[in-house]
Coordinates of C-alpha atoms in Angstrom, one line a residue:
Chain A
M1 CA 65.5 107.3 94.4
T2 CA 68.9 108.5 95.3
D3 CA 69.7 111.0 92.5
V4 CA 68.9 114.7 92.4
P5 CA 65.4 115.6 93.7
I6 CA 62.8 116.1 91.0
I7 CA 61.1 118.8 93.0
R8 CA 63.1 121.0 95.4
V9 CA 61.4 123.7 97.6
R10 CA 63.7 125.9 99.6
G11 CA 62.8 128.5 102.2
L12 CA 59.3 129.0 100.9
T13 CA 57.3 131.8 102.6
T14 CA 53.7 132.4 101.8
R15 CA 51.6 135.3 103.2
F16 CA 48.0 136.2 102.5
G17 CA 47.8 139.7 104.1
D18 CA 48.9 139.3 107.7
H19 CA 48.2 135.6 107.6
V20 CA 51.4 133.6 107.3
V21 CA 50.8 130.2 105.7
H22 CA 54.3 128.9 105.1
D23 CA 57.4 130.2 106.8
G24 CA 60.7 128.8 105.5
L25 CA 59.3 125.6 104.2
D26 CA 61.7 123.0 102.7
L27 CA 60.6 119.9 100.8
E28 CA 62.3 117.5 98.4
V29 CA 60.6 114.9 96.2
A30 CA 62.7 112.1 94.7
R31 CA 62.2 110.9 91.1
G32 CA 59.8 108.0 90.8
E33 CA 58.3 108.2 94.3
I34 CA 54.7 108.8 95.4
L35 CA 54.8 111.5 98.0
G36 CA 51.7 112.2 100.1
V37 CA 51.3 115.6 101.6
V38 CA 49.1 115.8 104.7
G39 CA 48.2 118.5 107.2
G40 CA 45.3 120.0 109.0
S41 CA 42.8 122.3 107.2
G42 CA 44.4 125.6 106.4
T43 CA 48.0 124.5 106.6
G44 CA 48.5 125.3 103.0
K45 CA 48.7 121.9 101.3
S46 CA 46.8 123.0 98.2
V47 CA 48.6 126.4 98.3
L48 CA 51.9 124.6 98.2
L49 CA 50.8 122.5 95.2
R50 CA 49.7 125.6 93.4
Q51 CA 53.0 127.3 94.0
I52 CA 55.0 124.4 92.7
I53 CA 53.0 124.3 89.5
G54 CA 53.4 128.1 89.2
L55 CA 49.8 129.2 89.7
L56 CA 50.6 131.2 92.8
D57 CA 53.8 133.2 93.5
P58 CA 55.3 132.7 96.9
A59 CA 56.4 135.7 99.0
A60 CA 59.9 134.4 99.3
G61 CA 61.8 131.2 98.6
R62 CA 62.9 129.1 95.7
I63 CA 61.1 126.3 93.9
E64 CA 62.8 124.1 91.4
V65 CA 61.1 121.4 89.4
L66 CA 63.1 119.0 87.2
G67 CA 66.2 121.1 88.0
Q68 CA 64.7 124.3 86.6
P69 CA 63.3 127.2 88.6
V70 CA 59.6 127.8 88.7
T71 CA 59.8 131.2 90.3
G72 CA 61.4 134.2 88.5
T73 CA 61.7 132.4 85.1
T74 CA 60.8 133.6 81.6
P75 CA 57.4 132.7 80.3
Q76 CA 59.0 130.7 77.4
S77 CA 61.1 128.4 79.5
F78 CA 58.2 128.0 82.0
R79 CA 55.9 127.0 79.2
K80 CA 58.4 124.3 78.2
L81 CA 58.8 123.1 81.8
R82 CA 55.0 123.0 82.3
R83 CA 54.6 120.4 79.5
R84 CA 56.5 118.0 81.6
W85 CA 54.0 117.7 84.4
G86 CA 50.3 117.1 84.6
V87 CA 47.8 118.3 87.2
M88 CA 44.5 116.9 88.5
F89 CA 42.4 119.3 90.4
Q90 CA 40.1 118.4 93.2
G91 CA 36.8 118.1 91.3
G92 CA 38.5 117.0 88.1
A93 CA 38.1 120.5 86.6
L94 CA 37.0 119.2 83.3
F95 CA 35.9 121.7 80.7
S96 CA 32.2 121.3 80.8
S97 CA 31.5 122.2 77.2
L98 CA 33.8 119.4 75.9
T99 CA 33.4 115.6 75.9
V100 CA 35.7 113.4 78.0
R101 CA 37.7 112.5 74.9
E102 CA 38.0 116.1 73.8
N103 CA 39.1 117.1 77.4
V104 CA 41.9 114.5 77.3
E105 CA 42.8 115.7 73.8
I106 CA 43.3 119.3 74.8
P107 CA 46.9 119.0 76.0
L108 CA 47.8 117.0 72.9
R109 CA 46.2 119.6 70.7
E110 CA 47.7 122.6 72.4
Q111 CA 51.2 121.3 73.1
T112 CA 52.0 119.1 70.1
D113 CA 51.3 119.1 66.4
L114 CA 50.0 115.6 66.0
P115 CA 47.6 114.7 63.3
Q116 CA 44.0 114.5 64.5
A117 CA 43.7 110.7 64.0
L118 CA 46.7 110.0 66.2
R119 CA 45.5 112.5 68.8
E120 CA 42.2 110.8 69.1
T121 CA 43.9 107.4 69.3
L122 CA 46.2 108.5 72.1
A123 CA 43.4 110.2 74.0
A124 CA 41.3 107.1 73.7
I125 CA 44.2 105.0 75.1
K126 CA 44.5 107.3 78.1
V127 CA 40.7 107.3 78.7
R128 CA 40.7 103.5 78.7
M129 CA 43.9 103.4 80.8
V130 CA 42.3 105.2 83.7
G131 CA 39.5 102.6 83.7
L132 CA 36.7 104.5 82.1
P133 CA 34.4 102.5 79.8
Q134 CA 34.3 103.0 76.1
D135 CA 31.0 104.8 76.1
A136 CA 32.3 107.5 78.5
M137 CA 34.4 109.0 75.8
G138 CA 31.6 110.9 74.1
K139 CA 29.9 112.0 77.3
H140 CA 30.1 115.5 78.8
P141 CA 31.4 116.0 82.4
A142 CA 27.9 116.8 83.7
Q143 CA 26.8 113.3 82.7
L144 CA 29.5 111.6 84.7
S145 CA 29.6 110.6 88.4
G146 CA 32.2 112.2 90.7
G147 CA 34.5 109.3 90.5
M148 CA 34.4 109.1 86.7
R149 CA 35.1 112.8 86.6
K150 CA 38.2 112.4 88.7
R151 CA 39.3 109.5 86.5
A152 CA 38.8 111.7 83.4
G153 CA 40.8 114.5 85.1
F154 CA 43.5 112.0 85.8
A155 CA 43.5 110.9 82.1
R156 CA 43.9 114.6 81.1
A157 CA 46.8 115.0 83.5
I158 CA 48.7 112.1 82.0
A159 CA 47.8 112.9 78.4
L160 CA 51.3 114.1 77.5
D161 CA 53.1 111.3 79.4
P162 CA 54.4 113.7 82.0
E163 CA 57.3 113.0 84.3
I164 CA 55.4 114.3 87.4
V165 CA 51.7 114.4 88.2
F166 CA 50.2 116.6 90.9
L167 CA 47.0 115.3 92.4
D168 CA 44.9 117.4 94.7
E169 CA 42.8 115.2 96.9
P170 CA 42.3 112.4 94.3
T171 CA 40.0 110.3 96.5
A172 CA 38.0 112.9 98.3
G173 CA 34.3 112.4 97.9
L174 CA 34.6 108.9 96.5
D175 CA 33.1 105.8 98.0
P176 CA 35.6 103.4 99.6
I177 CA 35.6 101.0 96.7
G178 CA 36.1 103.7 94.1
A179 CA 38.8 105.4 96.2
A180 CA 40.6 102.1 96.6
A181 CA 40.4 101.5 92.8
L182 CA 41.8 104.9 92.1
D183 CA 44.6 104.3 94.6
T184 CA 45.5 101.1 92.7
L185 CA 45.3 102.9 89.4
I186 CA 47.7 105.6 90.6
G187 CA 50.2 103.0 91.7
Q188 CA 49.8 101.0 88.4
L189 CA 50.3 104.0 86.2
R190 CA 53.3 105.2 88.2
D191 CA 54.9 101.9 87.4
A192 CA 53.8 101.8 83.8
L193 CA 54.6 105.4 82.9
G194 CA 57.4 106.0 85.3
L195 CA 55.7 108.9 87.0
T196 CA 56.6 110.8 90.1
V197 CA 53.4 111.6 92.0
F198 CA 52.9 114.6 94.3
L199 CA 49.7 113.9 96.1
V200 CA 47.7 116.1 98.5
T201 CA 45.3 114.0 100.5
H202 CA 43.3 113.5 103.7
D203 CA 42.8 109.9 102.9
L204 CA 44.7 107.7 105.4
D205 CA 44.0 104.6 103.3
T206 CA 45.6 106.2 100.2
L207 CA 48.7 107.0 102.3
H208 CA 49.0 103.5 103.5
A209 CA 48.2 101.9 100.1
I210 CA 50.4 103.7 97.7
C211 CA 52.6 106.5 99.2
D212 CA 56.3 105.8 99.5
R213 CA 56.8 108.8 101.8
V214 CA 54.5 111.2 103.6
A215 CA 55.2 114.9 104.3
V216 CA 53.4 116.4 107.2
L217 CA 52.6 120.1 107.0
A218 CA 52.2 121.8 110.3
E219 CA 53.4 124.9 112.1
R220 CA 54.0 126.7 108.8
K221 CA 56.6 124.2 107.6
V222 CA 57.2 120.6 106.7
L223 CA 57.3 119.1 110.1
A224 CA 58.5 115.7 109.1
V225 CA 58.9 113.5 106.0
G226 CA 59.2 109.8 106.0
T227 CA 57.5 106.5 105.7
I228 CA 54.4 106.1 107.8
A229 CA 56.2 103.8 110.2
E230 CA 58.8 106.5 110.8
L231 CA 56.1 109.1 111.3
R232 CA 54.2 107.0 113.8
A233 CA 57.3 106.9 115.9
L234 CA 57.5 110.7 116.2
P235 CA 56.4 112.2 119.5
H236 CA 54.8 115.3 118.0
P237 CA 51.1 115.5 119.2
W238 CA 49.5 116.3 115.9
V239 CA 51.4 113.6 114.0
H240 CA 50.6 111.2 116.8
D241 CA 46.9 112.0 116.7
Y242 CA 46.8 111.8 112.9
F243 CA 48.5 108.4 112.5
S244 CA 47.6 106.8 115.8
G245 CA 44.1 108.2 116.3
P246 CA 41.2 105.8 115.8
R247 CA 41.0 106.3 112.0
G248 CA 44.8 106.2 111.6
R249 CA 44.9 102.9 113.5
A250 CA 42.0 101.5 111.5
A251 CA 43.7 102.3 108.2
A252 CA 46.9 100.8 109.4
G253 CA 45.3 97.7 111.0
E254 CA 43.9 96.3 107.8
R255 CA 47.4 95.8 106.4
Chain B
M1 CA 66.0 112.2 68.7
T2 CA 65.9 109.8 65.8
V3 CA 64.4 106.4 65.4
T4 CA 65.9 103.7 63.2
I5 CA 63.8 100.8 62.1
T6 CA 65.6 97.9 60.4
R7 CA 64.2 94.7 58.9
D8 CA 66.1 91.5 59.3
G9 CA 64.2 88.5 58.0
T10 CA 61.2 88.1 60.2
D11 CA 62.7 90.4 62.9
L12 CA 62.1 94.2 63.1
H13 CA 64.6 96.2 65.1
I14 CA 63.6 99.5 66.5
A15 CA 66.1 101.8 68.1
G16 CA 66.1 105.4 69.4
D17 CA 63.7 107.7 71.1
L18 CA 60.2 106.3 70.4
S19 CA 58.0 109.0 71.9
L20 CA 55.3 111.6 71.2
R21 CA 58.0 113.8 69.5
T22 CA 59.1 111.2 67.0
V23 CA 56.1 109.0 66.4
P24 CA 54.1 111.4 64.2
G25 CA 57.0 111.7 61.7
L26 CA 57.6 107.9 61.4
D27 CA 56.7 106.0 58.3
R28 CA 55.1 102.7 59.0
P29 CA 57.4 99.9 57.8
P30 CA 55.9 97.0 55.9
S31 CA 55.0 94.6 58.7
G32 CA 53.9 91.6 56.7
G33 CA 55.7 88.4 57.9
V34 CA 57.2 90.1 61.0
R35 CA 57.5 87.6 63.8
R36 CA 59.5 89.5 66.4
I37 CA 59.8 93.1 67.3
L38 CA 63.1 93.8 69.1
L39 CA 63.3 96.9 71.2
N40 CA 66.8 96.5 72.6
G41 CA 67.9 99.9 71.2
I42 CA 65.0 101.9 72.6
T43 CA 66.3 104.8 74.7
R44 CA 62.9 106.3 75.6
L45 CA 59.4 104.9 75.2
D46 CA 56.1 106.6 76.1
T47 CA 52.5 105.9 75.4
A48 CA 52.6 107.1 71.8
G49 CA 55.7 104.9 71.2
A50 CA 54.1 101.9 72.8
W51 CA 51.0 102.4 70.7
F52 CA 53.3 102.6 67.6
V53 CA 55.0 99.3 68.5
L54 CA 51.6 97.6 69.0
S55 CA 50.2 99.0 65.8
L56 CA 53.1 97.2 63.9
G57 CA 51.7 93.8 64.8
P58 CA 50.2 92.4 61.6
D59 CA 46.6 91.3 61.8
G60 CA 46.0 87.8 63.1
A61 CA 49.6 86.6 63.2
E62 CA 51.3 86.3 66.6
T63 CA 54.1 88.8 66.9
T64 CA 56.3 88.8 70.0
I65 CA 57.8 91.9 71.4
Q66 CA 61.3 91.4 72.9
G67 CA 64.1 93.3 74.4
A68 CA 62.1 95.8 76.4
T69 CA 63.0 96.8 79.9
P70 CA 60.5 95.7 82.6
A71 CA 59.1 99.2 82.8
Q72 CA 58.7 99.4 79.0
T73 CA 57.0 96.0 79.0
A74 CA 54.6 97.2 81.7
L75 CA 53.8 100.3 79.7
I76 CA 53.2 98.2 76.5
A77 CA 51.0 95.9 78.4
A78 CA 49.0 98.8 79.9
V79 CA 48.5 100.4 76.4
R80 CA 47.6 97.0 74.9
R81 CA 44.8 96.7 77.6
S82 CA 43.6 100.2 76.8
L83 CA 43.4 99.9 73.0
S84 CA 39.9 100.3 71.9
S85 CA 38.2 99.8 68.6
P86 CA 37.9 103.1 66.8
P87 CA 34.5 104.8 67.2
E88 CA 32.1 104.3 64.5
V89 CA 31.7 107.3 62.3
A90 CA 28.1 108.4 62.1
V91 CA 26.7 108.3 58.6
R92 CA 25.8 111.8 57.4
R93 CA 22.3 112.3 56.1
P94 CA 22.0 116.0 55.6
L95 CA 18.3 116.1 54.7
R96 CA 17.3 113.9 57.6
T97 CA 19.5 116.1 60.0
M98 CA 17.8 119.2 58.7
V99 CA 14.3 117.8 59.2
A100 CA 15.2 116.5 62.6
T101 CA 16.7 119.9 63.6
L102 CA 13.5 121.6 62.4
G103 CA 11.4 119.2 64.5
H104 CA 13.5 119.7 67.6
T105 CA 13.5 123.5 67.2
T106 CA 9.7 123.5 66.9
W107 CA 9.3 121.2 69.8
D108 CA 11.6 123.2 72.0
L109 CA 9.8 126.5 71.1
G110 CA 6.5 124.9 72.1
R111 CA 8.0 123.7 75.4
E112 CA 9.5 127.1 75.9
G113 CA 6.1 128.7 75.6
M114 CA 4.5 126.2 77.9
G115 CA 7.3 126.6 80.4
L116 CA 6.8 130.4 80.5
I117 CA 3.0 130.0 80.9
S118 CA 3.5 127.6 83.8
A119 CA 6.0 129.9 85.4
L120 CA 3.4 132.7 85.1
G121 CA 0.9 130.4 86.7
R122 CA 3.2 129.6 89.6
F123 CA 3.9 133.3 90.1
V124 CA 0.2 134.2 90.2
A125 CA -0.4 131.4 92.7
E126 CA 2.5 132.6 94.8
L127 CA 1.0 136.1 94.6
A128 CA -2.3 134.8 95.8
R129 CA -0.6 133.1 98.8
L130 CA 1.2 136.3 99.5
T131 CA -2.1 138.3 99.5
L132 CA -3.6 135.8 101.9
S133 CA -0.6 135.9 104.3
P134 CA 1.5 139.0 103.6
R135 CA 4.0 138.0 106.2
R136 CA 5.4 135.4 103.8
L137 CA 6.8 138.2 101.7
R138 CA 10.6 138.6 102.0
A139 CA 10.6 142.3 102.6
T140 CA 14.4 142.7 102.9
S141 CA 14.9 140.8 99.7
L142 CA 12.3 142.8 97.9
V143 CA 13.9 146.1 98.9
H144 CA 17.3 144.8 97.9
H145 CA 16.1 143.9 94.5
M146 CA 14.2 147.2 94.1
Q147 CA 17.5 148.9 94.7
S148 CA 19.6 146.8 92.4
A149 CA 17.1 146.5 89.6
G150 CA 15.4 149.9 90.0
L151 CA 17.3 152.6 91.8
D152 CA 20.7 151.6 90.4
A153 CA 19.2 151.8 86.9
V154 CA 18.1 155.4 87.2
P155 CA 21.2 157.1 85.8
I156 CA 21.5 155.0 82.7
V157 CA 17.7 155.1 82.1
T158 CA 17.4 158.9 82.4
L159 CA 20.5 159.6 80.3
M160 CA 19.2 157.3 77.6
A161 CA 15.8 158.9 77.6
F162 CA 17.2 162.4 77.5
L163 CA 19.3 161.5 74.5
I164 CA 16.3 159.9 72.8
G165 CA 14.3 163.1 73.3
V166 CA 17.2 165.1 71.7
V167 CA 17.3 162.8 68.7
V168 CA 13.6 162.8 68.1
A169 CA 13.5 166.6 68.4
F170 CA 16.4 167.0 66.0
Q171 CA 15.0 164.6 63.4
G172 CA 11.5 166.0 63.7
S173 CA 12.5 169.6 63.4
A174 CA 14.5 169.0 60.3
Q175 CA 11.4 167.5 58.6
L176 CA 8.7 169.7 60.1
E177 CA 10.6 172.9 59.4
Q178 CA 10.0 172.4 55.7
F179 CA 6.3 172.9 56.2
G180 CA 6.7 175.7 58.7
A181 CA 5.1 173.4 61.3
E182 CA 7.9 173.6 63.8
I183 CA 5.6 173.8 66.8
F184 CA 4.3 170.3 66.1
V185 CA 7.8 169.0 67.1
V186 CA 6.5 169.3 70.6
D187 CA 3.5 167.0 69.9
L188 CA 5.8 164.6 68.1
I189 CA 8.2 164.4 71.1
A190 CA 5.5 164.2 73.7
I191 CA 3.4 161.6 72.0
S192 CA 6.3 159.4 70.9
V193 CA 8.2 159.5 74.2
L194 CA 5.2 159.2 76.5
R195 CA 3.3 156.5 74.5
E196 CA 6.2 154.4 73.2
L197 CA 9.8 155.3 73.4
G198 CA 10.1 156.1 77.1
I199 CA 8.8 152.9 78.5
L200 CA 9.9 150.6 75.7
L201 CA 13.5 151.6 75.8
T202 CA 13.4 151.6 79.6
A203 CA 12.1 148.0 79.5
I204 CA 14.9 147.0 77.0
I205 CA 17.6 148.5 79.3
V206 CA 16.1 146.8 82.4
A207 CA 15.8 143.5 80.4
G208 CA 19.5 143.8 79.6
R209 CA 20.5 144.6 83.2
S210 CA 18.1 142.5 85.3
A211 CA 17.0 139.5 83.2
S212 CA 20.6 138.5 82.9
A213 CA 21.4 139.3 86.5
F214 CA 18.4 137.2 87.7
T215 CA 19.4 134.2 85.5
A216 CA 23.0 134.4 86.5
A217 CA 22.2 134.7 90.3
I218 CA 19.6 132.0 90.4
G219 CA 21.5 129.8 88.0
T220 CA 24.7 129.9 90.1
M221 CA 22.6 129.0 93.2
K222 CA 21.1 126.1 91.2
M223 CA 24.6 124.9 90.2
R224 CA 25.9 125.0 93.7
E225 CA 22.9 123.1 95.0
E226 CA 21.7 126.1 97.0
V227 CA 18.3 125.8 95.5
D228 CA 18.1 122.2 96.5
A229 CA 19.2 123.2 100.0
L230 CA 16.3 125.7 100.2
R231 CA 13.9 123.1 99.2
A232 CA 15.4 120.6 101.7
L233 CA 14.9 123.3 104.4
G234 CA 11.3 123.5 103.5
L235 CA 11.7 126.9 101.9
D236 CA 10.0 127.4 98.5
P237 CA 12.4 129.0 96.0
E238 CA 9.3 130.5 94.4
T239 CA 8.7 132.5 97.6
V240 CA 12.3 133.2 98.5
L241 CA 14.0 133.8 95.2
I242 CA 11.5 134.4 92.4
A243 CA 8.6 136.4 93.9
P244 CA 10.8 139.2 95.4
R245 CA 12.6 139.7 92.1
I246 CA 9.5 139.8 89.9
L247 CA 7.6 142.0 92.4
A248 CA 10.6 144.4 92.7
L249 CA 10.6 144.8 88.9
I250 CA 6.8 145.3 88.8
L251 CA 7.1 148.0 91.4
T252 CA 10.1 149.8 90.0
L253 CA 9.6 149.7 86.2
P254 CA 6.7 152.1 86.2
V255 CA 8.7 154.6 88.3
L256 CA 11.7 154.2 85.9
G257 CA 9.2 154.8 83.1
I258 CA 8.0 158.1 84.6
L259 CA 11.6 159.2 85.1
A260 CA 12.4 158.2 81.5
D261 CA 9.3 160.2 80.3
I262 CA 10.5 163.3 82.2
A263 CA 14.0 163.0 80.9
G264 CA 12.8 162.4 77.4
L265 CA 10.7 165.5 77.5
A266 CA 13.5 167.5 79.0
G267 CA 15.9 166.3 76.2
G268 CA 13.3 167.3 73.6
A269 CA 12.7 170.6 75.2
A270 CA 16.4 171.4 75.3
M271 CA 16.8 170.6 71.6
A272 CA 13.6 172.4 70.6
W273 CA 14.9 175.5 72.4
L274 CA 18.4 175.3 70.8
D275 CA 17.3 174.3 67.4
L276 CA 13.9 176.0 66.9
G277 CA 13.9 178.7 69.6
I278 CA 10.8 177.2 71.3
T279 CA 11.3 178.3 74.9
P280 CA 10.8 175.7 77.7
M281 CA 7.7 177.7 78.8
A282 CA 6.1 177.5 75.4
F283 CA 7.1 173.8 75.2
A284 CA 5.5 173.0 78.5
A285 CA 2.3 174.9 77.6
R286 CA 2.1 173.1 74.3
V287 CA 2.6 169.7 76.0
A288 CA -0.1 170.5 78.6
D289 CA -2.4 171.7 75.8
G290 CA -1.9 169.2 73.1
T291 CA -1.3 166.0 74.9
G292 CA -4.0 164.3 76.8
P293 CA -3.4 162.3 80.0
W294 CA -4.1 159.1 78.1
H295 CA -0.8 159.4 76.3
L296 CA 1.0 159.1 79.6
A297 CA -1.4 156.4 80.8
V298 CA -0.9 154.3 77.7
G299 CA 2.8 154.2 78.4
L300 CA 2.5 153.4 82.1
I301 CA -0.1 150.7 81.7
K302 CA 2.4 148.7 79.8
A303 CA 5.1 149.0 82.4
P304 CA 4.0 146.3 84.9
V305 CA 3.4 143.9 82.0
F306 CA 6.9 144.4 80.6
A307 CA 8.2 144.0 84.2
L308 CA 6.4 140.7 84.5
I309 CA 7.8 139.4 81.2
I310 CA 11.4 140.4 82.1
G311 CA 11.2 139.0 85.6
L312 CA 9.5 135.7 84.5
V313 CA 12.0 135.1 81.7
G314 CA 15.0 135.9 83.9
C315 CA 14.0 133.8 86.9
R316 CA 12.7 130.8 84.8
N317 CA 15.9 130.6 82.8
G318 CA 17.9 130.7 86.1
M319 CA 15.9 127.7 87.4
R320 CA 16.7 125.8 84.1
V321 CA 20.5 126.0 84.6
G322 CA 22.0 122.6 84.9
G323 CA 25.2 121.4 86.4
D324 CA 27.6 122.9 84.0
A325 CA 29.0 126.4 83.4
E326 CA 28.1 126.2 79.7
S327 CA 24.3 126.2 80.4
L328 CA 24.7 129.2 82.7
G329 CA 26.2 131.3 80.0
R330 CA 23.8 130.1 77.3
L331 CA 20.7 130.7 79.4
T332 CA 21.9 134.1 80.6
S333 CA 22.3 135.4 77.1
A334 CA 19.0 133.6 76.1
S335 CA 17.3 135.5 78.9
V336 CA 18.2 138.9 77.5
V337 CA 17.2 138.0 74.0
T338 CA 13.9 136.4 74.9
A339 CA 13.0 139.1 77.4
I340 CA 13.6 141.9 74.8
F341 CA 11.9 140.0 72.1
L342 CA 8.8 139.3 74.2
V343 CA 8.7 142.9 75.4
I344 CA 8.6 144.2 71.8
V345 CA 5.9 141.6 70.9
A346 CA 3.8 142.7 73.9
D347 CA 4.3 146.3 72.8
A348 CA 3.0 145.5 69.4
V349 CA -0.1 143.7 70.9
F350 CA -0.7 146.8 73.1
S351 CA -0.5 149.1 70.1
V352 CA -3.2 147.1 68.2
F353 CA -5.3 146.9 71.4
F354 CA -5.1 150.7 72.0
A355 CA -5.9 151.4 68.4
L356 CA -9.0 149.2 68.6
V357 CA -10.3 150.8 71.7
G358 CA -9.4 154.2 70.3
I359 CA -7.1 155.8 72.8

């Protein structure tokens, strides 16, 4: 955790028209850690995630992932870089015309030239790894529950054994048991696959259960980064309300 | 980026980068009698590599894997837990599949027909309710749809009809000139445009524009649970979404038909003047003289029926959209095809009917 940061954001500025979302935002993520990003609605958590994975261009600033620039790079080198991370979108964002197994196979099919049998085997391993039952493989996303869809989206994100996974609200909309199971799963796979996890969430339980550090987005920048214990000691009113409000205390109290 | 696999008695040594990049090119070494797989020399291991190591274990016999780092051991354990038996390949029976497909298709066609008829029933029932209490009618929505399905279609419909008039005049004059019967071009244009072409082609254009738009709009609302929200609020989608759309089409399609008739006659007249020297005055006199009002009526009687078909097909397919984007696309295109097909079928039925009653 002490070597070069795997993600480095410097002086990031984001504007939508007159509305300034980020103004000189800095953030670093260390290799192998699970970083949770929290913040009120509209503080640009998902926007930040989209900028780091190159879906949105910032107005100013520099983003480096795995030591290589994301902004202002050539399409070729960006394509190579993109293979090294996986993304899980909020609703899973599975392709609705394909089965679960085919969805997980897509990165393998597009980014490698594996023979089909091996592709299917590896996709099946990933589907089982995220805890989906055998019979889910042939199902279409519309036939799955919300939690299963998120798991399938997670399986697609880790299909290529990426070094980083980006998760956008992985537990939103899940029941507490399913959310806890997904938390455990993220932790387990981080250990097994050696992942770095960048996690946008509102779920205080997730933060307590698996996040090594938490970054708080407020006032158009990263207000503070640290363990939850460190953040609770901060005097800032929003941070205080977030971690020491009734829900924050409840989530902390159980452990 | 190379992998070396060496056999030493009952030991198998694997060294190098055992990952997605190298595994596909690896030859599987003979694994009979292997007792230990030693991974001390592995520099990188991913899921594909772990699967490869596990797949070397000979059937039945106990093979131990040694020399892996704790992280690699965890990965191998995770992959071992996730291994699943390969899916059974379905036995192919071509004949049976063909018969089954035929059966499914027939069944679906029957259900499709039943569905359309029940949609018609619901619309008629809704119409009856609206007649009893006209205040239920969503006037704003009705006017909005009359604009988007009717008024906005005027330019394309009139342009199309004008060009059809030109084409009919041109083709007709080339043939009739041979008999010296040029003046009958006027009758040809008037009868074909008023009875058939004007309204049929208008209906086809409206089917392409509005049936698809209805399906896409209602289908998207269905996907985003807006239709369920309407029902939960005690609003009937039949009243709020479907009735205004179908009524808007029934009210505007006859008007579009009249405009198409006028444009078609204008196109024919223009071509007749240029090509045959029949002046517009002579053209108009001949139309008034040789074409009875029934020709116009036959065309316009069909318009509300076509409108009903287009609206019903479009709205019903919208309500059939499921939770996925795929069904939205499929049903939108099905709407256009079905609507146009049924309009042409209805036109054929009308032709037979008018021939039988002699008008």
